[in-house]
Coordinates of C-alpha atoms in Angstrom, one line a residue:
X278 CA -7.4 29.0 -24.3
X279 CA -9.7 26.3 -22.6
X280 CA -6.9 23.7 -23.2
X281 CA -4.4 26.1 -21.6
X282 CA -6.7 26.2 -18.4
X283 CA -7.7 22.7 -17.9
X284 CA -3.6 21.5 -18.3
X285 CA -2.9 24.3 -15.8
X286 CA -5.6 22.9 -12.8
X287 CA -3.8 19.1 -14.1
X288 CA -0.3 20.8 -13.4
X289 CA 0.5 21.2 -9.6
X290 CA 3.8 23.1 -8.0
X291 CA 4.8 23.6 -11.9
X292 CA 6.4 20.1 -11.9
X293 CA 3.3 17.3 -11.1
X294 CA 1.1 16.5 -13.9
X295 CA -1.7 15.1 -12.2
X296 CA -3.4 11.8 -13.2
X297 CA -6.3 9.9 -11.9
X298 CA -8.3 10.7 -8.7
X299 CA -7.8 7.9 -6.4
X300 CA -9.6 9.7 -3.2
X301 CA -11.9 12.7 -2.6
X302 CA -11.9 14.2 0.6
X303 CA -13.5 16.6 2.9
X304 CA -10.6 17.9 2.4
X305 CA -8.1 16.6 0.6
X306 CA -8.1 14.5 -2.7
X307 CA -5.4 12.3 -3.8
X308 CA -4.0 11.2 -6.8
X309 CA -1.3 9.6 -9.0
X310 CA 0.8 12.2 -11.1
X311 CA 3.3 12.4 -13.5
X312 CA 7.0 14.7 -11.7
X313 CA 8.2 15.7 -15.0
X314 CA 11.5 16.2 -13.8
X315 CA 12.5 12.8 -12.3
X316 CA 10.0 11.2 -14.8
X317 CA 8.8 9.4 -11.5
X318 CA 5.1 7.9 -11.2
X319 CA 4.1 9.5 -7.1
X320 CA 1.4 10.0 -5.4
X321 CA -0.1 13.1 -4.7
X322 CA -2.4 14.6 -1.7
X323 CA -3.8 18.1 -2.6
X324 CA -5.5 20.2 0.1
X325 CA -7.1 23.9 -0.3
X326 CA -6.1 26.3 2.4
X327 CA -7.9 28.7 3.9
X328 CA -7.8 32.0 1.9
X329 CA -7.4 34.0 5.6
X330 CA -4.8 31.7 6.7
X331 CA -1.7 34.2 6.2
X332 CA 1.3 32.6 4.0
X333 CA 4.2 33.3 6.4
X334 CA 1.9 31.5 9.5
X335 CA 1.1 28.6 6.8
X336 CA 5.0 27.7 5.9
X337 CA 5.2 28.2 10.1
X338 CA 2.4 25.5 11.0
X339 CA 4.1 23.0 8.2
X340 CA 7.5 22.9 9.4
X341 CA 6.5 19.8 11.0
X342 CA 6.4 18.0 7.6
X343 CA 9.8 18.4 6.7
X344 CA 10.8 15.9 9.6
X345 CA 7.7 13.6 8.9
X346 CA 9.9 13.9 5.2
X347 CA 13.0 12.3 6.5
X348 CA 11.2 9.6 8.3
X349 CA 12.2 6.2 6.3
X350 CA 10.9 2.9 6.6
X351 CA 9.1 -0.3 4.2
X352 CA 6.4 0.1 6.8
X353 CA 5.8 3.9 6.6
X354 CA 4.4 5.7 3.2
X355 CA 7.5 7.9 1.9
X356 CA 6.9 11.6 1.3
X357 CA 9.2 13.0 -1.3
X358 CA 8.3 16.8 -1.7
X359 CA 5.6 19.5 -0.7
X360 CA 5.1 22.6 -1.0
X361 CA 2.2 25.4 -1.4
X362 CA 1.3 26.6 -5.7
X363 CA -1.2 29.2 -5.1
X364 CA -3.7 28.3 -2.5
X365 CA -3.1 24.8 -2.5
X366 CA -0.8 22.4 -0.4
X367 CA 0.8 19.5 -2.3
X368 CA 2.7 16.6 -0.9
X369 CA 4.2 14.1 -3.1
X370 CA 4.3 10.2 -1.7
X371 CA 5.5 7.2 -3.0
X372 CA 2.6 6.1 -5.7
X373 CA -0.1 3.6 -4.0
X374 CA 0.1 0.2 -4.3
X375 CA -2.1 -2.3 -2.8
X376 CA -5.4 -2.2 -0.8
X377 CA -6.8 -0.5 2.1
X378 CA -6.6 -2.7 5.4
X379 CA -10.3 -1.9 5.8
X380 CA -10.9 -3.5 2.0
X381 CA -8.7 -6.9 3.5
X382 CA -10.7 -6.9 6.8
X383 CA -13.9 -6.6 4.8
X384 CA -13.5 -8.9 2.4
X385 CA -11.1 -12.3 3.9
X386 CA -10.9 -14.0 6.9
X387 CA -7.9 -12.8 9.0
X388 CA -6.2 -15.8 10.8
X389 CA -4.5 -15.2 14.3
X390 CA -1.3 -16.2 12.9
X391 CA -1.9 -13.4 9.9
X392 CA -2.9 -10.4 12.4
X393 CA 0.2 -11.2 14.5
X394 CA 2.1 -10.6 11.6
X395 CA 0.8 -7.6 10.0
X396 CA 0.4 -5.7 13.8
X397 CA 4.3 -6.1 14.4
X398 CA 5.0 -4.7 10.9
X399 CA 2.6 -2.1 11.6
X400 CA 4.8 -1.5 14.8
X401 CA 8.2 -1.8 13.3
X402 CA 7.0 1.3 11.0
X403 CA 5.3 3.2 14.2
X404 CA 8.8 2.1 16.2
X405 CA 11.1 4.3 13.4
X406 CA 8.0 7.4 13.9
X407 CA 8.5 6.9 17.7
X408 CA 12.2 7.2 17.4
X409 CA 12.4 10.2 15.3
X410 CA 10.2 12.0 18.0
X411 CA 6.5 11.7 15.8
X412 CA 3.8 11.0 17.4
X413 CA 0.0 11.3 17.2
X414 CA 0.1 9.1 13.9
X415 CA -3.3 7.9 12.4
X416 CA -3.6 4.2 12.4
X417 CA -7.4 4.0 11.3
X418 CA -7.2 1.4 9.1
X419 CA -8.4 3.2 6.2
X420 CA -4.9 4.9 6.4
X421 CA -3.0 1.4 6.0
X422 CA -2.0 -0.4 3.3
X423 CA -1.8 -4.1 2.6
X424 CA 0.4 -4.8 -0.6
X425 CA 0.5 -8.8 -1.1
X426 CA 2.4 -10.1 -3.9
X427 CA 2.6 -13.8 -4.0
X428 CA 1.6 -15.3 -0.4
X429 CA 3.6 -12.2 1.9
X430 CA 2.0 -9.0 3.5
X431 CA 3.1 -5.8 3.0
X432 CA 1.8 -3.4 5.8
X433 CA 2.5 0.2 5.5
X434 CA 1.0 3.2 7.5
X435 CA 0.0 5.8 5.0
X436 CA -0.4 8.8 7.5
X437 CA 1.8 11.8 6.2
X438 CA 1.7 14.0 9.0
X439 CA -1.3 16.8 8.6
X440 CA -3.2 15.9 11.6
X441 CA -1.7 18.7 14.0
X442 CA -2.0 21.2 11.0
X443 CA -5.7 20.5 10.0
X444 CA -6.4 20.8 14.0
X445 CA -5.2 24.0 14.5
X446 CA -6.7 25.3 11.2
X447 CA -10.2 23.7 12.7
X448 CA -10.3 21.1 9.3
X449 CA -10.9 18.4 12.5
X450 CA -13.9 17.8 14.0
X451 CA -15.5 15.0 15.6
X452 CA -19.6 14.9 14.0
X453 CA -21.8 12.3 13.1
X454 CA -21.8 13.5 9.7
X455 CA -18.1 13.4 9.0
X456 CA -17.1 10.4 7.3
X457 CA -14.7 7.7 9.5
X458 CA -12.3 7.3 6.3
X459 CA -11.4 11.2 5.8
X460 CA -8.1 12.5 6.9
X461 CA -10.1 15.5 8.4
X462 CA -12.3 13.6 10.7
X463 CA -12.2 12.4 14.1
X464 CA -13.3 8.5 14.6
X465 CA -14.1 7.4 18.2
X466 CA -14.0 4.0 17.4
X467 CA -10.7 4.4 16.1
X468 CA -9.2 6.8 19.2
X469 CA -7.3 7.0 22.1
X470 CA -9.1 8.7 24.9
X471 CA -7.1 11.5 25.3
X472 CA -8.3 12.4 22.0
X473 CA -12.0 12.5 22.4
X474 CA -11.5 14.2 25.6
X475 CA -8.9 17.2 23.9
X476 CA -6.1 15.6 26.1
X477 CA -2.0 15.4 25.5
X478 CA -1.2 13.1 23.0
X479 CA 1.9 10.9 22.6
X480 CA 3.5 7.4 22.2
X481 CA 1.3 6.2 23.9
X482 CA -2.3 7.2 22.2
X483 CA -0.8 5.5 19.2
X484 CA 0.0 2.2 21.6
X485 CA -3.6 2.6 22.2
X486 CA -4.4 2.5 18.3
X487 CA -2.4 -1.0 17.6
X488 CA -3.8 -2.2 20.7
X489 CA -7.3 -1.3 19.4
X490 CA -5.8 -2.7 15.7
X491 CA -4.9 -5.8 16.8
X492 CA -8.1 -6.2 19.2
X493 CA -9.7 -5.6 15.3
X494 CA -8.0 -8.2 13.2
X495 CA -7.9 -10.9 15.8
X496 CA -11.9 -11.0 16.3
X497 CA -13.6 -9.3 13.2
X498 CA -15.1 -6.5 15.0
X499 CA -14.3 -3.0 17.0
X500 CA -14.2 -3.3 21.0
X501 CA -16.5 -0.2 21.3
X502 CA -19.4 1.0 18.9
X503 CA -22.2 2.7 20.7
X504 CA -25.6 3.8 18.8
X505 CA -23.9 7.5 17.9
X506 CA -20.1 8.9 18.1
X507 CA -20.6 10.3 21.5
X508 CA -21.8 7.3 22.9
X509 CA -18.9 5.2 20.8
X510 CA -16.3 8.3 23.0
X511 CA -17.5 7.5 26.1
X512 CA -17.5 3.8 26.0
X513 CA -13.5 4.1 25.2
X514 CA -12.9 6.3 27.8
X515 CA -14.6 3.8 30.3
X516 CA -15.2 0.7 29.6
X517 CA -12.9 -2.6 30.1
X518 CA -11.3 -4.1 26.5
X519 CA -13.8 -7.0 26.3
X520 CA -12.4 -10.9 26.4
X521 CA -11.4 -11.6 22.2
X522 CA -12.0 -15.6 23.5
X523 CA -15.7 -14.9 23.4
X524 CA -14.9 -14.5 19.6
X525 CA -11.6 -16.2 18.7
X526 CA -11.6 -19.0 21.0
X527 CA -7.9 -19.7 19.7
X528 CA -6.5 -16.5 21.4
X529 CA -3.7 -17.1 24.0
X530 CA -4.3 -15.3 27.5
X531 CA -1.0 -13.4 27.2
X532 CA -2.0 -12.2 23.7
X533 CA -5.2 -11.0 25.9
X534 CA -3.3 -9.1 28.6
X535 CA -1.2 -7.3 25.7
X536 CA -4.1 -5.9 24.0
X537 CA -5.6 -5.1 27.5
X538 CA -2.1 -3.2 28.8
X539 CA -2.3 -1.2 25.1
X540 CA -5.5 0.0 25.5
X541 CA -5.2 1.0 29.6
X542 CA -7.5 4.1 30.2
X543 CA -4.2 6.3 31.5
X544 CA -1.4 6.6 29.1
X545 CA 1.0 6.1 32.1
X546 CA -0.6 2.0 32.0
X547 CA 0.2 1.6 28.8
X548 CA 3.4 0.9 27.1
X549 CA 5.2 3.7 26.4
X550 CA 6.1 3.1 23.1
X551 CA 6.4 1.0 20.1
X552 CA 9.3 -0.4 20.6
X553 CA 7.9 -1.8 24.0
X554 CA 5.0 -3.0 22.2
X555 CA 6.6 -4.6 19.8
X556 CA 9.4 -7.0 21.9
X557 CA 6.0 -7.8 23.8
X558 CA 4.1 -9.2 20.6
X559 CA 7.3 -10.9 19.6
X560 CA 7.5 -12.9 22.7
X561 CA 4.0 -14.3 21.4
X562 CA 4.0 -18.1 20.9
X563 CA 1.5 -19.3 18.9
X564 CA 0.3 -23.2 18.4
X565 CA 1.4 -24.5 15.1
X566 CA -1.7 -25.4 13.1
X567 CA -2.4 -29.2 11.6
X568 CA -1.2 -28.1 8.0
X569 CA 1.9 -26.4 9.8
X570 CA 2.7 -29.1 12.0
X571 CA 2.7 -31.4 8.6
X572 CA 4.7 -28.9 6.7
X573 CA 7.5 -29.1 9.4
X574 CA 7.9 -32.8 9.0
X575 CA 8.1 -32.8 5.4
X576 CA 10.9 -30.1 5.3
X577 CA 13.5 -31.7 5.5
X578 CA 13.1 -34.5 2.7
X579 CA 12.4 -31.6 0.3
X580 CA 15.1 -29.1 1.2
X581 CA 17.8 -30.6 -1.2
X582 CA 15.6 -31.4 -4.0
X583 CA 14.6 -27.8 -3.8
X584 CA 18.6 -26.7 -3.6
X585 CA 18.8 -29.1 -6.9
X586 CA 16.3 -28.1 -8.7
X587 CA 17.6 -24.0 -8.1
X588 CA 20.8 -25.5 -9.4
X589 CA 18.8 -26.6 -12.6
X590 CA 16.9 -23.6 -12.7
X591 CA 20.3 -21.0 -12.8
X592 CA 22.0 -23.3 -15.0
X593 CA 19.4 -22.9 -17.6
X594 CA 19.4 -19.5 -16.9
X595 CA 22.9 -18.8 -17.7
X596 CA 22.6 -20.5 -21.2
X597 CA 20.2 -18.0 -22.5
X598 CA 20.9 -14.3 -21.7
X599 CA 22.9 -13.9 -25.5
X600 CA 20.2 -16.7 -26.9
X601 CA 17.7 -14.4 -29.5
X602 CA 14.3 -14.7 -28.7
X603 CA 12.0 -16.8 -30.0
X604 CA 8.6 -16.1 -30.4
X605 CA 5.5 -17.8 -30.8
X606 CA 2.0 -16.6 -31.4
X607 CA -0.4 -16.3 -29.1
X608 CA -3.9 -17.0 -30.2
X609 CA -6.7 -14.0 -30.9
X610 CA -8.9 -13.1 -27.9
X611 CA -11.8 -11.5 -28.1
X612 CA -12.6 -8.4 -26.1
X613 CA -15.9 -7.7 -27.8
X614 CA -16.4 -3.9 -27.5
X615 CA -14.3 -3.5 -24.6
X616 CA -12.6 -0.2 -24.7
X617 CA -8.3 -1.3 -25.2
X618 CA -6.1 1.5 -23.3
X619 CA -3.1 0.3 -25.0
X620 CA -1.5 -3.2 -25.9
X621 CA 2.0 -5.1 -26.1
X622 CA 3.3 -6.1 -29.5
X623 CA 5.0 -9.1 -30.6
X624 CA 7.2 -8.1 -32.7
X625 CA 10.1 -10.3 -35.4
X626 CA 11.9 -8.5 -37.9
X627 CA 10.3 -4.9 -36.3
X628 CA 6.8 -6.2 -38.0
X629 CA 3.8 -6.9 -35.2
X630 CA 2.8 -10.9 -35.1
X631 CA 0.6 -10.6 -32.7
X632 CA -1.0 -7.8 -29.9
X633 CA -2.3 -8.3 -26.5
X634 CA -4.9 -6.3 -25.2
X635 CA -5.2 -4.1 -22.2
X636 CA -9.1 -3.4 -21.8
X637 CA -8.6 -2.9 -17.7
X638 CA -6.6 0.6 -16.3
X639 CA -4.6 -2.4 -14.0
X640 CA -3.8 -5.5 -15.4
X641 CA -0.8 -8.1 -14.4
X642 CA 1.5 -9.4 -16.6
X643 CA 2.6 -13.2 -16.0
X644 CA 2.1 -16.9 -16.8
X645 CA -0.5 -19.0 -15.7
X646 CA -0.7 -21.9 -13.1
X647 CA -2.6 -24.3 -13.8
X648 CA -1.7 -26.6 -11.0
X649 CA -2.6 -23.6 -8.4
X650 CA -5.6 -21.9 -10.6
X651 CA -3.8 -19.0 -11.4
X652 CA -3.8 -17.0 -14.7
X653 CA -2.8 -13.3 -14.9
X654 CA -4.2 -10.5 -17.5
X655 CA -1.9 -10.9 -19.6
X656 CA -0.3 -14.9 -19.8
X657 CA 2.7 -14.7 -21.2
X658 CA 3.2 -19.0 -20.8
X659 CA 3.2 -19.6 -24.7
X660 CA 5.7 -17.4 -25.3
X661 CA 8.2 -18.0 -22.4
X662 CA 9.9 -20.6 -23.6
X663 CA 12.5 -20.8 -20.7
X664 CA 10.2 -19.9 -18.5
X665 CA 11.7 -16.7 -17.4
X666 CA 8.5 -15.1 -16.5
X667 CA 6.9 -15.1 -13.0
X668 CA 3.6 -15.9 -12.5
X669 CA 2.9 -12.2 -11.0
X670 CA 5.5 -10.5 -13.0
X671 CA 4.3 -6.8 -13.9
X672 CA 1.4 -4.5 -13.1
X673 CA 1.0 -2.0 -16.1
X674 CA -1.5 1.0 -15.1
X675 CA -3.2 4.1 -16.9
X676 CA -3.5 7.1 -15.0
X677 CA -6.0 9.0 -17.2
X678 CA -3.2 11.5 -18.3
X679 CA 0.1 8.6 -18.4
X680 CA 0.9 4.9 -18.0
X681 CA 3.2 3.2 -15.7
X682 CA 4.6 0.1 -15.1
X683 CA 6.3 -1.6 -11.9
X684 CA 8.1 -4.9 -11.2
X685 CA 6.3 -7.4 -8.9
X686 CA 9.8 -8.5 -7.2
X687 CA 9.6 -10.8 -10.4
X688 CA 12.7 -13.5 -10.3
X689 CA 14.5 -12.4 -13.7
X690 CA 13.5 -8.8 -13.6
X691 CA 11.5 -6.8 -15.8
X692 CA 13.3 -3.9 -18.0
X693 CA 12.1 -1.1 -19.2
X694 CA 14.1 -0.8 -22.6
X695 CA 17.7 -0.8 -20.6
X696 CA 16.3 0.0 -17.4
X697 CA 16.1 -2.5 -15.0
X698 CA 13.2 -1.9 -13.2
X699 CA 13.5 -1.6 -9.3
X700 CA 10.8 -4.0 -7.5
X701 CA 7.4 -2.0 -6.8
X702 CA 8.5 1.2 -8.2
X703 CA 6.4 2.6 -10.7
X704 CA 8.1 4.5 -14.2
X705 CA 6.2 6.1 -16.7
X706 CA 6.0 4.1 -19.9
X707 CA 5.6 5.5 -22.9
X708 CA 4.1 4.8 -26.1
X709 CA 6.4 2.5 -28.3
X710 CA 8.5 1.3 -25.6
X711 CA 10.6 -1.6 -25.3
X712 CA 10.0 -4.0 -22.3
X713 CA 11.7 -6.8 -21.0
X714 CA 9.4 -9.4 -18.7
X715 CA 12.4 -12.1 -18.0
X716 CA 13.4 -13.0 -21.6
X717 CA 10.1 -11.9 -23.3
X718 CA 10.7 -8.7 -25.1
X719 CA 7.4 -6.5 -25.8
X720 CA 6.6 -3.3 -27.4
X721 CA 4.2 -0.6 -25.8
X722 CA 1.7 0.5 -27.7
X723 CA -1.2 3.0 -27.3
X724 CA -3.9 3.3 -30.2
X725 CA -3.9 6.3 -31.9
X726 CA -7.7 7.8 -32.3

C-alpha cells in the first residue's frame, strides 16, 4: 500500500515518472523524468496551484503556454507538453544539459570576445520569442544555460513562460527575503524599470535585460546593487549605465553606446526589439588578439594537411564498419568503497572480460589526450583501436528512478543497440543494453542488490 503511494506522488499527468530533483522552488521544483510513452528522458517543472483558484479560470490564465509551446529555437529551452493532474501544473521541457550562466560567470573568466558571442546567441533565441509576439521573458542569468562540448558555447534561455501566470495568481513578489534565482521572485538587479515600477512591459524590457546581460559578462559585475532591493530599484530607474572601460579597459566605445541605448530609462530610447539589437552587436568589430593574430597567419600552411589528413581519417574509416571488434582489456581500477550505479561490460563470446565502473550519477565516456591533459570518466583509448571514439563522446546519467544516455555530437556516433543516437538527446538506457561508442561495443549493466 505504501509502495502504491510513493510510485503514485513519482508518477505525474499518468505518463511522467519522475526522477531526480534538480531544483526546489518557492514554488516550483524541477526535475528529470521518465515519459513512458515516447520512452523520452525530459525535464519536468512542477508547481502547486492554489486550491481557490477555480479549474475553468486556471486552463483560462494558461492558454498563453500553448504558444510559448510552439516557440522553436537551439537558443530557447523546448516545452513539449503540460497540463494540470490534480492540483498540480506540469510542463515537460527538453531534459537539462549544461550549467547555469550564473555557475560560468562565477567560476571562469569571461573574455570580451566570449560575451560577444554568447549575448547574440542569447538574442537570436529572444529574436524568434519577439517574433512570435512573446514578450516579458526572464533573462536572469540563473534562467540560462551554457552547454559547452569541446571549445563552442551553447546559450539557451530556459524561461517557459509562467511569469504572467504566477503574477496574476500573486506567486510574484519583489522582498528581500525571496531568493534572486526562483522563478517566483522579482530581482531588481536583474529588471527593467517598468517592472519595479508595475509599468507595461514589452520588447523592449527584455532589450533592457541583454543590455544589462551583456553590461554583466563584459565587466564581472551588475551596473546597479544598492545596500537593499529597494535601493537596487531605484538606482535602475535613475541612474546613468556606468563606463565598463573603468573595468574592461579593452571595451570599444560603440560596444559602450550599445549597452547604454539597451538600457535607456524610456522604453521608446531603447531598441525596439531583438532583432534591432542583434544587427547592432553584429556590426561589432573587435581587435584580433596576439594568439589570434598568429593563428591567422599560420592557416593557410595547415589547411591542406588538415584536408589530407580527413582523407586519411575517412579512408580508414571505411575499412572497418564490417571489421569484428577486437577487444583488449583494460586494467582493474580501484574505486575503494565508492558506491558503483551501474557499469559497461566488455564482452567476447557473450562472457564479461572486463567491467568499468560508474561510481558518479554523470560521468563521460571518451578517450584521453594526453597531449591536451584530457582524460574522461570512462577512457575508452585501449580499446579503440581505430580510434573511432571522441574524446568527449557520451554522458551516461542516473536519475534516481532511470538512466539515460546522450551523444556528445561525437564524430562516428554513438548507438544505442540499433539506434543511432541523435546529438544531445537524452534516451533511457536500460539494464543489459547494447551500446555502440564509434566502433566500441559495450553492454549496460546495473548491479543487482
Amino acid at each position: 500500500m505504501a509502495e502504491r503511494m510513493h510510485n503514485a506522488q513519482r508518477q505525474v499527468g499518468g505518463i511522467y515518472l519522475i526522477g531526480q530533483l534538480l531544483t526546489t522552488g518557492n514554488v516550483i521544483n524541477t526535475y528529470t523524468a521518465y515519459n513512458r510513452n515516447t520512452n523520452d528522458v525530459v525535464g519536468l517543472s512542477v508547481l502547486e496551484l492554489p486550491a481557490t483558484l477555480p479549474p475553468a479560470t486556471t486552463l483560462q490564465m494558461l492558454q498563453p503556454l500553448e504558444q510559448r509551446k510552439a516557440v522553436q529555437s537551439p537558443h530557447i529551452l523546448r516545452i513539449h507538453d503540460w497540463g494540470i493532474d490534480g492540483t498540480r501544473l506540469y510542463i515537460a521541457t527538453d531534459p537539462p544539459r549544461g550549467i547555469t550562466l550564473q555557475q560560468v560567470m562565477d567560476n571562469e573568466n569571461i573574455d570580451l570576445k566570449r560575451a560577444l558571442d554568447m549575448s547574440k546567441q542569447l538574442a537570436q533565441g529572444l529574436k524568434v520569442f519577439h517574433e512570435k509576439g512573446i514578450a516579458g521573458i526572464d533573462l536572469r542569468p540563473q534562467l540560462i544555460t551554457i552547454d559547452t562540448v569541446g571549445i563552442l558555447d551553447r546559450v539557451q534561455s530556459d524561461d517557459i513562460g509562467l511569469r504572467a501566470f504566477l503574477t496574476a495568481i500573486g506567486y510574484v513578489n519583489l522582498t528581500d527575503k525571496q531568493r534572486s534565482d526562483d522563478i517566483s521572485s522579482l530581482d531588481p538587479r536583474y529588471s527593467a524599470p517598468e517592472y519595479i515600477q508595475g509599468g507595461a512591459i514589452g520588447s523592449e524590457s527584455d532589450v533592457y535585460q541583454m543590455g544589462l546581460l551583456l553590461f554583466t559578462l563584459i565587466t564581472g559585475r551588475l551596473p546597479f546593487v544598492g545596500r537593499n532591493l529597494a535601493e537596487t530599484g531605484i538606482m535602475q530607474a535613475n541612474n546613468p549605465v556606468p563606463l565598463m572601460s573603468r573595468f574592461n579597459h579593452k571595451v570599444p566605445t560603440a560596444l559602450q553606446h550599445i549597452v547604454e541605448r539597451a538600457m535607456a530609462k524610456e522604453r521608446d530610447q531603447r531598441y525596439p526589439n531583438a532583432d534591432v539589437f542583434l544587427s547592432a552587436l553584429e556590426n561589432i568589430q573587435l581587435p584580433l588578439s596576439a594568439a589570434e593574430l598568429m593563428a591567422q597567419s599560420g592557416k593557410q600552411a595547415t589547411i591542406a594537411f588538415t584536408h589530407e589528413m580527413q582523407k586519411i581519417d575517412d579512408d580508414i574509416l571505411a575499412q572497418v564498419p564490417d571489421a569484428p571488434l577486437e577487444v583488449y582489456t583494460i586494467p582493474n581500477v580501484s574505486h575503494g568503497e565508492a558506491k558503483v550505479y551501474a557499469y559497461l561490460s566488455l564482452e567476447r563470446d557473450e562472457r564479461e572480460v572486463q567491467r568499468l565502473d560508474i561510481t558518479q550519477k554523470s560521468i563521460i565516456v571518451g578517450r584521453s589526450d594526453p597531449k591536451r591533459g584530457y582524460s574522461p570518466d570512462i577512457d575508452l583509448s585501449a580499446v579503440d583501436i581505430h580510434r573511432t571514439v571522441s574524446r568527449q563522446h557520451a554522458r551516461i546519467r542516473f536519475e534516481e528512478t532511470f538512466f539515460s544516455i546522450e551523444d556528445l555530437k561525437s564524430h562516428n556516433k554513438t548507438r544505442l543497440g540499433e539506434l543511432p543516437l541523435e546529438p544531445l538527446k537524452p534516451e533511457v538506457i536500460k539494464d543489459g543494453d547494447m551500446v555502440h561508442f564509434g566502433k566500441v561495443r559495450m553492454r549496460f549493466r546495473v548491479p543487482r542488490i
